[in-house]
Amino acid sequence: MKKLIIAIAALAPLAMSCGHSKSQNAGDSDTVTAAEALKARLENVVASGKVMFGHDDDPVYGHSWVGDSGRSDVMEIVGDYPGIMNWDLGGIEKGDAANLDSVNFERMRAEVIAQDARGGINAFSWHTVNPIDGRDSWQCEDTTMVERILTDAEIGEAFDNQVRNVARFMNSLTDASGKKIGVIFRPWHEHTGDWFWWGSRQCTPGQYRALWARTRKIMDEEGVDNILWAYSPDRVESDEQYIERYPGDELVDIMGADVYAYNAEKGIEAYRKAVDATLGAAVRAANERGKIAAFSETGLEGVTVSTWWTEVLLPVLLQYQPAYVIVWRNAHDKPTHFFGPYPGHESADDFKAFYNDSTTLFAADVDKIR
Ligand code: BMA
């Protein structure tokens, strides 16, 4: 309860000081889109000095379970769901019933609606296949894919149809009263790396920006007005590198950063440096451009530092104050592939302390920020 009281108290001055009168009345006005209303909420989170905690695929499987209802590794430790949940749309572009990690899209939609109903927020990544030979996102020896999407009419049309499938899903996200649910969409992520077919060695900056603009154009044409667009480079070494492939202020709402930690204790120093460069660049770029900064993906696989949450992650959140941080999934079928805590894990007590810190927001806290 302490956390909730703090969250409410933090909001009181916001209502007076924040200039988003249009968005603050989001519920009263049909002229405000779901995306604009969500943007105002995220701005209120940032102004509160707090950070939403997020987890990928949180309620659909955990470290040692899959498919149950009403479960969550996070909730089973702290009694609340994450403030933000990430979902991956990989597979929707080909009309599959389930995504690349076997999460059924109907179930995903139901969980997005449930997360919205409890006051939490939803975000989407997209590990898409390519529209040329249908191989997965990690097929990156072929460095002509983005170019061919942009220049070959037939491939371009196949690509546009893939995006239309995403648009249909986004348009289908409505709450119990039929209103569209505002969500975050983070396509073409980690493009400063070279492990996806849209990566730094796989296309030029101009091609990357054109890919993003084309995606945005199709989504706009399809009437998708409930998403905020998140840009999320992987590790960079400079602010220039962070912004090199930036698609433009009209096409992006959130400046993200994807930075993972490796090598347990031994890797903490290197992680802090990479976070300083990359999340630091995101925050600086967001401040300059009037955007929202986010720690769009992070984590230490296997959480092999028992005080990871309060001693490594929390200080970073306090220093940079992104609107949210998302840790990746707790795979049920790969025992060491997890980035969140789970009951009984050696970091679970530390995660409770992380939850109890007044900075971190979980679903019940986020519900108070409107
Ligand atoms: C990766 C891994 C993969 C997974 C993919 C999409 O980082 O977790 O196992 O398929 O994300 O969720």
Tab-separated table of C-alpha atoms and ligand atoms in Angstrom:
chain	number	residue	atom	x	y	z
A	1	MET	CA	0.000	0.000	0.000
A	2	LYS	CA	2.854	2.379	0.726
A	3	LYS	CA	3.780	2.391	-2.911
A	4	LEU	CA	0.288	3.329	-4.001
A	5	ILE	CA	0.049	6.256	-1.628
A	6	ILE	CA	3.340	7.598	-2.911
A	7	ALA	CA	2.187	7.216	-6.503
A	8	ILE	CA	-1.029	9.116	-5.866
A	9	ALA	CA	0.760	11.855	-3.947
A	10	ALA	CA	3.202	12.266	-6.799
A	11	LEU	CA	0.372	12.910	-9.198
A	12	ALA	CA	-1.309	15.753	-7.391
A	13	PRO	CA	1.152	18.473	-8.455
A	14	LEU	CA	1.278	17.022	-11.942
A	15	ALA	CA	-2.326	17.784	-12.633
A	16	MET	CA	-1.504	21.454	-12.099
A	17	SER	CA	1.930	21.680	-13.605
A	18	CYS	CA	1.583	19.551	-16.706
A	19	GLY	CA	0.394	21.382	-19.786
A	20	HIS	CA	-1.397	18.541	-21.512
A	21	SER	CA	-4.920	19.690	-20.906
A	22	LYS	CA	-6.194	18.049	-24.094
A	23	SER	CA	-4.784	14.683	-23.183
A	24	GLN	CA	-5.689	14.911	-19.528
A	25	ASN	CA	-9.279	14.982	-20.628
A	26	ALA	CA	-8.650	11.997	-22.850
A	27	GLY	CA	-11.553	10.068	-21.425
A	28	ASP	CA	-13.958	12.924	-22.128
A	29	SER	CA	-13.057	13.715	-25.680
A	30	ASP	CA	-13.321	11.752	-28.886
A	31	THR	CA	-10.791	14.042	-30.539
A	32	VAL	CA	-7.939	12.543	-28.507
A	33	THR	CA	-6.615	9.319	-29.996
A	34	ALA	CA	-5.674	6.342	-27.839
A	35	ALA	CA	-2.047	7.034	-28.803
A	36	GLU	CA	-2.234	10.641	-27.585
A	37	ALA	CA	-3.868	9.568	-24.328
A	38	LEU	CA	-1.108	6.981	-23.766
A	39	LYS	CA	1.557	9.574	-24.522
A	40	ALA	CA	0.103	11.849	-21.847
A	41	ARG	CA	0.174	8.976	-19.346
A	42	LEU	CA	3.808	8.223	-20.126
A	43	GLU	CA	4.657	11.905	-19.739
A	44	ASN	CA	2.975	11.832	-16.350
A	45	VAL	CA	5.070	8.811	-15.380
A	46	VAL	CA	8.239	10.649	-16.369
A	47	ALA	CA	7.168	13.796	-14.508
A	48	SER	CA	6.517	11.709	-11.395
A	49	GLY	CA	10.167	10.616	-11.363
A	50	LYS	CA	9.116	6.984	-11.271
A	51	VAL	CA	9.783	4.105	-13.647
A	52	MET	CA	7.405	1.377	-14.806
A	53	PHE	CA	8.760	-2.138	-14.542
A	54	GLY	CA	8.047	-4.361	-17.536
A	55	HIS	CA	8.409	-8.011	-18.497
A	56	ASP	CA	8.092	-9.773	-21.848
A	57	ASP	CA	5.285	-12.376	-22.193
A	58	ASP	CA	4.723	-12.119	-18.457
A	59	PRO	CA	1.295	-13.784	-17.935
A	60	VAL	CA	1.407	-16.469	-20.636
A	61	TYR	CA	4.347	-18.546	-19.436
A	62	GLY	CA	7.091	-18.478	-16.845
A	63	HIS	CA	10.268	-20.253	-15.916
A	64	SER	CA	8.538	-23.556	-15.201
A	65	TRP	CA	4.960	-23.270	-16.481
A	66	VAL	CA	3.153	-22.507	-19.704
A	67	GLY	CA	-0.356	-21.676	-20.759
A	68	ASP	CA	-1.990	-21.339	-17.313
A	69	SER	CA	-4.391	-18.471	-16.653
A	70	GLY	CA	-3.945	-15.829	-13.956
A	71	ARG	CA	-0.270	-16.599	-13.445
A	72	SER	CA	2.902	-14.525	-13.677
A	73	ASP	CA	6.376	-15.176	-12.256
A	74	VAL	CA	6.512	-11.506	-11.247
A	75	MET	CA	3.072	-11.462	-9.626
A	76	GLU	CA	3.801	-14.676	-7.730
A	77	ILE	CA	6.732	-12.922	-6.020
A	78	VAL	CA	5.380	-9.427	-5.358
A	79	GLY	CA	1.591	-9.768	-5.608
A	80	ASP	CA	1.188	-7.499	-8.639
A	81	TYR	CA	1.670	-7.706	-12.372
A	82	PRO	CA	4.344	-5.655	-14.151
A	83	GLY	CA	3.380	-2.074	-15.002
A	84	ILE	CA	4.150	-2.763	-18.634
A	85	MET	CA	4.130	-5.996	-20.617
A	86	ASN	CA	5.926	-6.628	-23.881
A	87	TRP	CA	4.538	-8.884	-26.591
A	88	ASP	CA	6.142	-10.040	-29.809
A	89	LEU	CA	4.211	-9.975	-33.065
A	90	GLY	CA	6.658	-12.198	-34.980
A	91	GLY	CA	4.519	-14.540	-37.083
A	92	ILE	CA	1.463	-12.323	-37.410
A	93	GLU	CA	2.836	-11.050	-40.713
A	94	LYS	CA	2.292	-14.515	-42.229
A	95	GLY	CA	-1.109	-15.006	-40.698
A	96	ASP	CA	0.080	-17.555	-38.135
A	97	ALA	CA	-2.170	-18.364	-35.181
A	98	ALA	CA	0.741	-18.080	-32.738
A	99	ASN	CA	3.968	-16.072	-32.602
A	100	LEU	CA	7.511	-17.362	-32.920
A	101	ASP	CA	7.512	-18.350	-29.237
A	102	SER	CA	4.171	-20.190	-29.577
A	103	VAL	CA	2.090	-17.458	-27.942
A	104	ASN	CA	-1.343	-17.642	-29.530
A	105	PHE	CA	-2.413	-14.243	-30.872
A	106	GLU	CA	-5.975	-14.578	-29.542
A	107	ARG	CA	-4.562	-15.232	-26.078
A	108	MET	CA	-2.159	-12.327	-26.541
A	109	ARG	CA	-5.031	-10.013	-27.419
A	110	ALA	CA	-7.000	-11.179	-24.368
A	111	GLU	CA	-3.978	-10.553	-22.118
A	112	VAL	CA	-3.403	-7.100	-23.631
A	113	ILE	CA	-7.027	-6.247	-22.857
A	114	ALA	CA	-6.644	-7.639	-19.305
A	115	GLN	CA	-3.448	-5.659	-18.723
A	116	ASP	CA	-5.183	-2.495	-19.946
A	117	ALA	CA	-8.195	-3.199	-17.723
A	118	ARG	CA	-5.988	-3.505	-14.621
A	119	GLY	CA	-4.413	-0.156	-15.493
A	120	GLY	CA	-1.153	-1.436	-16.960
A	121	ILE	CA	0.453	-0.711	-20.318
A	122	ASN	CA	1.352	-2.892	-23.299
A	123	ALA	CA	4.244	-2.732	-25.762
A	124	PHE	CA	5.027	-4.735	-28.893
A	125	SER	CA	8.217	-5.808	-30.597
A	126	TRP	CA	8.208	-7.539	-33.979
A	127	HIS	CA	10.636	-10.330	-34.823
A	128	THR	CA	9.274	-10.594	-38.342
A	129	VAL	CA	10.219	-12.971	-41.149
A	130	ASN	CA	11.450	-11.342	-44.327
A	131	PRO	CA	8.989	-11.033	-47.226
A	132	ILE	CA	11.463	-12.491	-49.747
A	133	ASP	CA	12.126	-16.057	-48.672
A	134	GLY	CA	10.196	-16.128	-45.404
A	135	ARG	CA	13.186	-16.882	-43.220
A	136	ASP	CA	13.324	-15.442	-39.723
A	137	SER	CA	14.626	-12.095	-38.450
A	138	TRP	CA	18.097	-13.485	-37.758
A	139	GLN	CA	18.765	-14.335	-41.426
A	140	CYS	CA	21.300	-11.661	-42.099
A	141	GLU	CA	23.890	-12.965	-44.576
A	142	ASP	CA	21.712	-11.543	-47.343
A	143	THR	CA	22.382	-7.814	-47.164
A	144	THR	CA	19.950	-6.844	-49.934
A	145	MET	CA	16.604	-7.472	-48.252
A	146	VAL	CA	15.724	-3.951	-47.189
A	147	GLU	CA	16.922	-2.629	-50.523
A	148	ARG	CA	14.732	-5.115	-52.401
A	149	ILE	CA	11.688	-4.293	-50.268
A	150	LEU	CA	12.179	-0.668	-51.250
A	151	THR	CA	12.897	-1.160	-54.954
A	152	ASP	CA	11.169	-4.350	-56.149
A	153	ALA	CA	7.436	-3.783	-56.656
A	154	GLU	CA	6.400	-7.380	-55.974
A	155	ILE	CA	8.526	-7.747	-52.843
A	156	GLY	CA	7.379	-4.315	-51.730
A	157	GLU	CA	3.751	-5.383	-52.029
A	158	ALA	CA	4.436	-8.570	-50.036
A	159	PHE	CA	6.075	-6.434	-47.359
A	160	ASP	CA	3.145	-4.002	-47.279
A	161	ASN	CA	0.789	-6.938	-46.768
A	162	GLN	CA	2.886	-8.109	-43.835
A	163	VAL	CA	2.551	-4.677	-42.263
A	164	ARG	CA	-1.216	-4.731	-42.962
A	165	ASN	CA	-1.467	-7.879	-40.833
A	166	VAL	CA	0.175	-5.997	-37.974
A	167	ALA	CA	-2.212	-3.085	-38.547
A	168	ARG	CA	-5.237	-5.383	-38.331
A	169	PHE	CA	-4.062	-6.714	-34.991
A	170	MET	CA	-3.386	-3.233	-33.607
A	171	ASN	CA	-6.816	-2.054	-34.775
A	172	SER	CA	-8.414	-5.038	-33.042
A	173	LEU	CA	-7.160	-4.006	-29.591
A	174	THR	CA	-10.250	-2.558	-27.955
A	175	ASP	CA	-11.427	-2.449	-24.360
A	176	ALA	CA	-14.746	-3.636	-22.948
A	177	SER	CA	-16.422	-0.380	-23.983
A	178	GLY	CA	-15.160	-0.748	-27.551
A	179	LYS	CA	-12.512	1.985	-27.271
A	180	LYS	CA	-9.141	1.374	-28.867
A	181	ILE	CA	-6.336	0.547	-26.443
A	182	GLY	CA	-3.215	2.693	-26.766
A	183	VAL	CA	-0.036	0.598	-27.059
A	184	ILE	CA	3.656	0.996	-27.886
A	185	PHE	CA	5.030	-0.417	-31.155
A	186	ARG	CA	8.797	-0.919	-31.484
A	187	PRO	CA	9.613	-2.243	-34.945
A	188	TRP	CA	13.076	-2.629	-36.530
A	189	HIS	CA	14.741	-2.817	-33.143
A	190	GLU	CA	18.434	-3.203	-32.298
A	191	HIS	CA	19.337	-1.986	-35.774
A	192	THR	CA	22.769	-0.762	-34.643
A	193	GLY	CA	23.659	-4.442	-34.288
A	194	ASP	CA	24.074	-6.808	-37.229
A	195	TRP	CA	21.983	-9.814	-36.189
A	196	PHE	CA	18.696	-8.914	-37.919
A	197	TRP	CA	18.083	-8.466	-41.641
A	198	TRP	CA	17.418	-4.742	-41.010
A	199	GLY	CA	20.701	-4.285	-39.096
A	200	SER	CA	23.647	-1.940	-39.541
A	201	ARG	CA	25.526	-4.175	-41.995
A	202	GLN	CA	22.357	-5.208	-43.791
A	203	CYS	CA	21.149	-1.814	-44.989
A	204	THR	CA	22.263	1.807	-45.258
A	205	PRO	CA	20.979	4.544	-42.927
A	206	GLY	CA	18.824	5.880	-45.762
A	207	GLN	CA	17.344	2.445	-46.430
A	208	TYR	CA	16.638	1.923	-42.736
A	209	ARG	CA	14.817	5.229	-42.508
A	210	ALA	CA	12.856	4.419	-45.672
A	211	LEU	CA	11.862	1.020	-44.230
A	212	TRP	CA	10.546	2.731	-41.113
A	213	ALA	CA	8.725	5.429	-43.109
A	214	ARG	CA	7.108	2.804	-45.332
A	215	THR	CA	5.952	0.841	-42.286
A	216	ARG	CA	4.512	3.979	-40.752
A	217	LYS	CA	2.752	4.973	-43.990
A	218	ILE	CA	0.975	1.616	-44.272
A	219	MET	CA	-0.072	1.677	-40.620
A	220	ASP	CA	-1.401	5.223	-41.026
A	221	GLU	CA	-3.275	4.255	-44.196
A	222	GLU	CA	-4.842	1.361	-42.301
A	223	GLY	CA	-6.148	3.789	-39.688
A	224	VAL	CA	-3.901	2.658	-36.831
A	225	ASP	CA	-4.144	5.578	-34.421
A	226	ASN	CA	-3.562	3.763	-31.147
A	227	ILE	CA	0.200	3.259	-31.211
A	228	LEU	CA	3.222	5.181	-30.029
A	229	TRP	CA	6.304	4.456	-32.128
A	230	ALA	CA	9.466	3.469	-30.281
A	231	TYR	CA	12.964	3.652	-31.794
A	232	SER	CA	15.411	1.306	-30.053
A	233	PRO	CA	19.065	1.031	-31.054
A	234	ASP	CA	21.183	-1.646	-29.406
A	235	ARG	CA	24.511	-0.584	-27.789
A	236	VAL	CA	26.039	2.533	-29.347
A	237	GLU	CA	29.271	4.349	-28.628
A	238	SER	CA	28.165	7.916	-29.251
A	239	ASP	CA	25.124	10.158	-29.483
A	240	GLU	CA	25.825	10.469	-33.228
A	241	GLN	CA	25.630	6.714	-33.648
A	242	TYR	CA	22.420	6.628	-31.610
A	243	ILE	CA	20.731	9.082	-33.943
A	244	GLU	CA	22.374	8.023	-37.218
A	245	ARG	CA	19.400	6.010	-38.486
A	246	TYR	CA	16.668	7.930	-36.667
A	247	PRO	CA	13.608	8.047	-38.925
A	248	GLY	CA	12.524	11.579	-37.923
A	249	ASP	CA	10.567	13.441	-35.287
A	250	GLU	CA	7.194	12.997	-37.029
A	251	LEU	CA	7.632	9.227	-37.097
A	252	VAL	CA	8.851	8.475	-33.582
A	253	ASP	CA	7.430	9.076	-30.096
A	254	ILE	CA	9.762	7.120	-27.821
A	255	MET	CA	13.552	7.032	-27.745
A	256	GLY	CA	14.494	3.576	-26.525
A	257	ALA	CA	17.680	1.697	-25.741
A	258	ASP	CA	18.285	-2.061	-25.779
A	259	VAL	CA	21.307	-2.978	-23.643
A	260	TYR	CA	21.928	-6.395	-22.098
A	261	ALA	CA	24.364	-7.399	-19.381
A	262	TYR	CA	26.665	-10.421	-19.633
A	263	ASN	CA	29.137	-12.336	-17.429
A	264	ALA	CA	27.497	-11.963	-14.018
A	265	GLU	CA	29.466	-9.751	-11.556
A	266	LYS	CA	32.409	-9.535	-13.911
A	267	GLY	CA	30.283	-7.847	-16.553
A	268	ILE	CA	28.648	-5.189	-14.396
A	269	GLU	CA	31.218	-2.503	-15.106
A	270	ALA	CA	30.954	-3.037	-18.867
A	271	TYR	CA	27.146	-3.033	-18.602
A	272	ARG	CA	27.167	0.307	-16.782
A	273	LYS	CA	29.393	1.810	-19.456
A	274	ALA	CA	27.169	0.539	-22.257
A	275	VAL	CA	24.073	1.823	-20.468
A	276	ASP	CA	25.718	5.206	-19.941
A	277	ALA	CA	26.440	5.495	-23.656
A	278	THR	CA	23.192	4.089	-25.020
A	279	LEU	CA	20.438	4.892	-22.515
A	280	GLY	CA	22.278	8.160	-21.899
A	281	ALA	CA	22.016	8.946	-25.627
A	282	ALA	CA	18.329	8.013	-25.602
A	283	VAL	CA	17.597	10.348	-22.698
A	284	ARG	CA	19.573	13.216	-24.244
A	285	ALA	CA	17.859	12.742	-27.607
A	286	ALA	CA	14.434	12.530	-25.945
A	287	ASN	CA	15.042	15.730	-23.968
A	288	GLU	CA	16.217	17.611	-27.042
A	289	ARG	CA	13.259	16.519	-29.116
A	290	GLY	CA	10.433	16.505	-26.626
A	291	LYS	CA	10.153	12.683	-26.757
A	292	ILE	CA	9.841	10.029	-24.063
A	293	ALA	CA	12.933	8.018	-23.093
A	294	ALA	CA	12.653	4.293	-22.369
A	295	PHE	CA	14.913	1.402	-21.415
A	296	SER	CA	13.173	-0.719	-24.018
A	297	GLU	CA	15.038	-4.002	-23.348
A	298	THR	CA	17.569	-5.062	-20.791
A	299	GLY	CA	18.474	-7.898	-18.474
A	300	LEU	CA	21.076	-10.405	-17.441
A	301	GLU	CA	20.267	-13.866	-18.744
A	302	GLY	CA	19.718	-16.251	-15.821
A	303	VAL	CA	19.895	-13.250	-13.392
A	304	THR	CA	23.209	-14.590	-12.170
A	305	VAL	CA	23.748	-11.706	-9.722
A	306	SER	CA	21.467	-12.184	-6.705
A	307	THR	CA	21.266	-8.414	-6.041
A	308	TRP	CA	20.836	-7.547	-9.699
A	309	TRP	CA	17.566	-5.696	-9.144
A	310	THR	CA	18.511	-3.245	-6.418
A	311	GLU	CA	22.253	-2.958	-6.952
A	312	VAL	CA	22.561	-2.950	-10.730
A	313	LEU	CA	19.236	-2.088	-12.361
A	314	LEU	CA	17.703	0.297	-9.812
A	315	PRO	CA	20.672	2.728	-9.757
A	316	VAL	CA	20.494	2.954	-13.547
A	317	LEU	CA	16.768	3.731	-13.387
A	318	LEU	CA	17.329	6.376	-10.727
A	319	GLN	CA	20.090	7.962	-12.764
A	320	TYR	CA	18.338	8.058	-16.143
A	321	GLN	CA	14.632	7.977	-15.210
A	322	PRO	CA	13.280	6.362	-18.360
A	323	ALA	CA	9.477	6.037	-18.457
A	324	TYR	CA	9.862	2.270	-18.288
A	325	VAL	CA	12.258	-0.626	-18.285
A	326	ILE	CA	11.462	-3.997	-19.847
A	327	VAL	CA	13.280	-7.237	-19.090
A	328	TRP	CA	12.990	-10.076	-21.559
A	329	ARG	CA	11.083	-13.336	-21.236
A	330	ASN	CA	11.285	-16.222	-18.776
A	331	ALA	CA	11.294	-19.079	-21.277
A	332	HIS	CA	9.493	-22.204	-20.025
A	333	ASP	CA	11.381	-24.535	-22.322
A	334	LYS	CA	14.977	-23.277	-21.902
A	335	PRO	CA	15.864	-23.443	-18.193
A	336	THR	CA	18.630	-20.813	-18.311
A	337	HIS	CA	16.876	-18.405	-20.707
A	338	PHE	CA	15.142	-16.036	-18.309
A	339	PHE	CA	15.565	-12.359	-17.495
A	340	GLY	CA	12.868	-11.809	-14.882
A	341	PRO	CA	12.719	-13.327	-11.409
A	342	TYR	CA	10.600	-16.336	-10.473
A	343	PRO	CA	9.574	-17.732	-7.078
A	344	GLY	CA	12.483	-19.567	-5.508
A	345	HIS	CA	15.145	-17.962	-7.681
A	346	GLU	CA	18.118	-16.556	-5.771
A	347	SER	CA	17.257	-12.982	-6.823
A	348	ALA	CA	13.591	-13.209	-5.707
A	349	ASP	CA	14.121	-11.461	-2.345
A	350	ASP	CA	16.064	-8.701	-4.021
A	351	PHE	CA	13.242	-8.340	-6.526
A	352	LYS	CA	10.834	-7.819	-3.610
A	353	ALA	CA	13.055	-4.975	-2.407
A	354	PHE	CA	13.070	-3.571	-5.956
A	355	TYR	CA	9.265	-3.725	-5.965
A	356	ASN	CA	9.087	-2.038	-2.554
A	357	ASP	CA	11.285	0.826	-3.658
A	358	SER	CA	9.088	3.868	-4.248
A	359	THR	CA	10.621	4.414	-7.712
A	360	THR	CA	9.313	1.283	-9.382
A	361	LEU	CA	5.771	1.127	-10.691
A	362	PHE	CA	3.809	-2.084	-11.124
A	363	ALA	CA	0.304	-2.438	-12.590
A	364	ALA	CA	-1.631	-1.176	-9.545
A	365	ASP	CA	0.661	1.864	-9.331
A	366	VAL	CA	0.420	2.630	-13.051
A	367	ASP	CA	-3.370	2.427	-12.793
A	368	LYS	CA	-3.217	5.576	-10.635
A	369	ILE	CA	-1.364	7.519	-13.317
A	370	ARG	CA	-3.899	8.800	-15.821
B	1	BMA	C1	15.040	-13.688	-28.290
B	1	BMA	C2	15.028	-15.021	-27.573
B	1	BMA	C3	14.361	-15.992	-28.507
B	1	BMA	C4	12.957	-15.492	-28.871
B	1	BMA	C5	13.010	-14.059	-29.397
B	1	BMA	C6	11.647	-13.469	-29.644
B	1	BMA	O1	15.771	-12.750	-27.613
B	1	BMA	O2	14.306	-14.929	-26.356
B	1	BMA	O3	14.276	-17.250	-27.872
B	1	BMA	O4	12.369	-16.321	-29.849
B	1	BMA	O5	13.701	-13.249	-28.489
B	1	BMA	O6	10.887	-13.402	-28.458
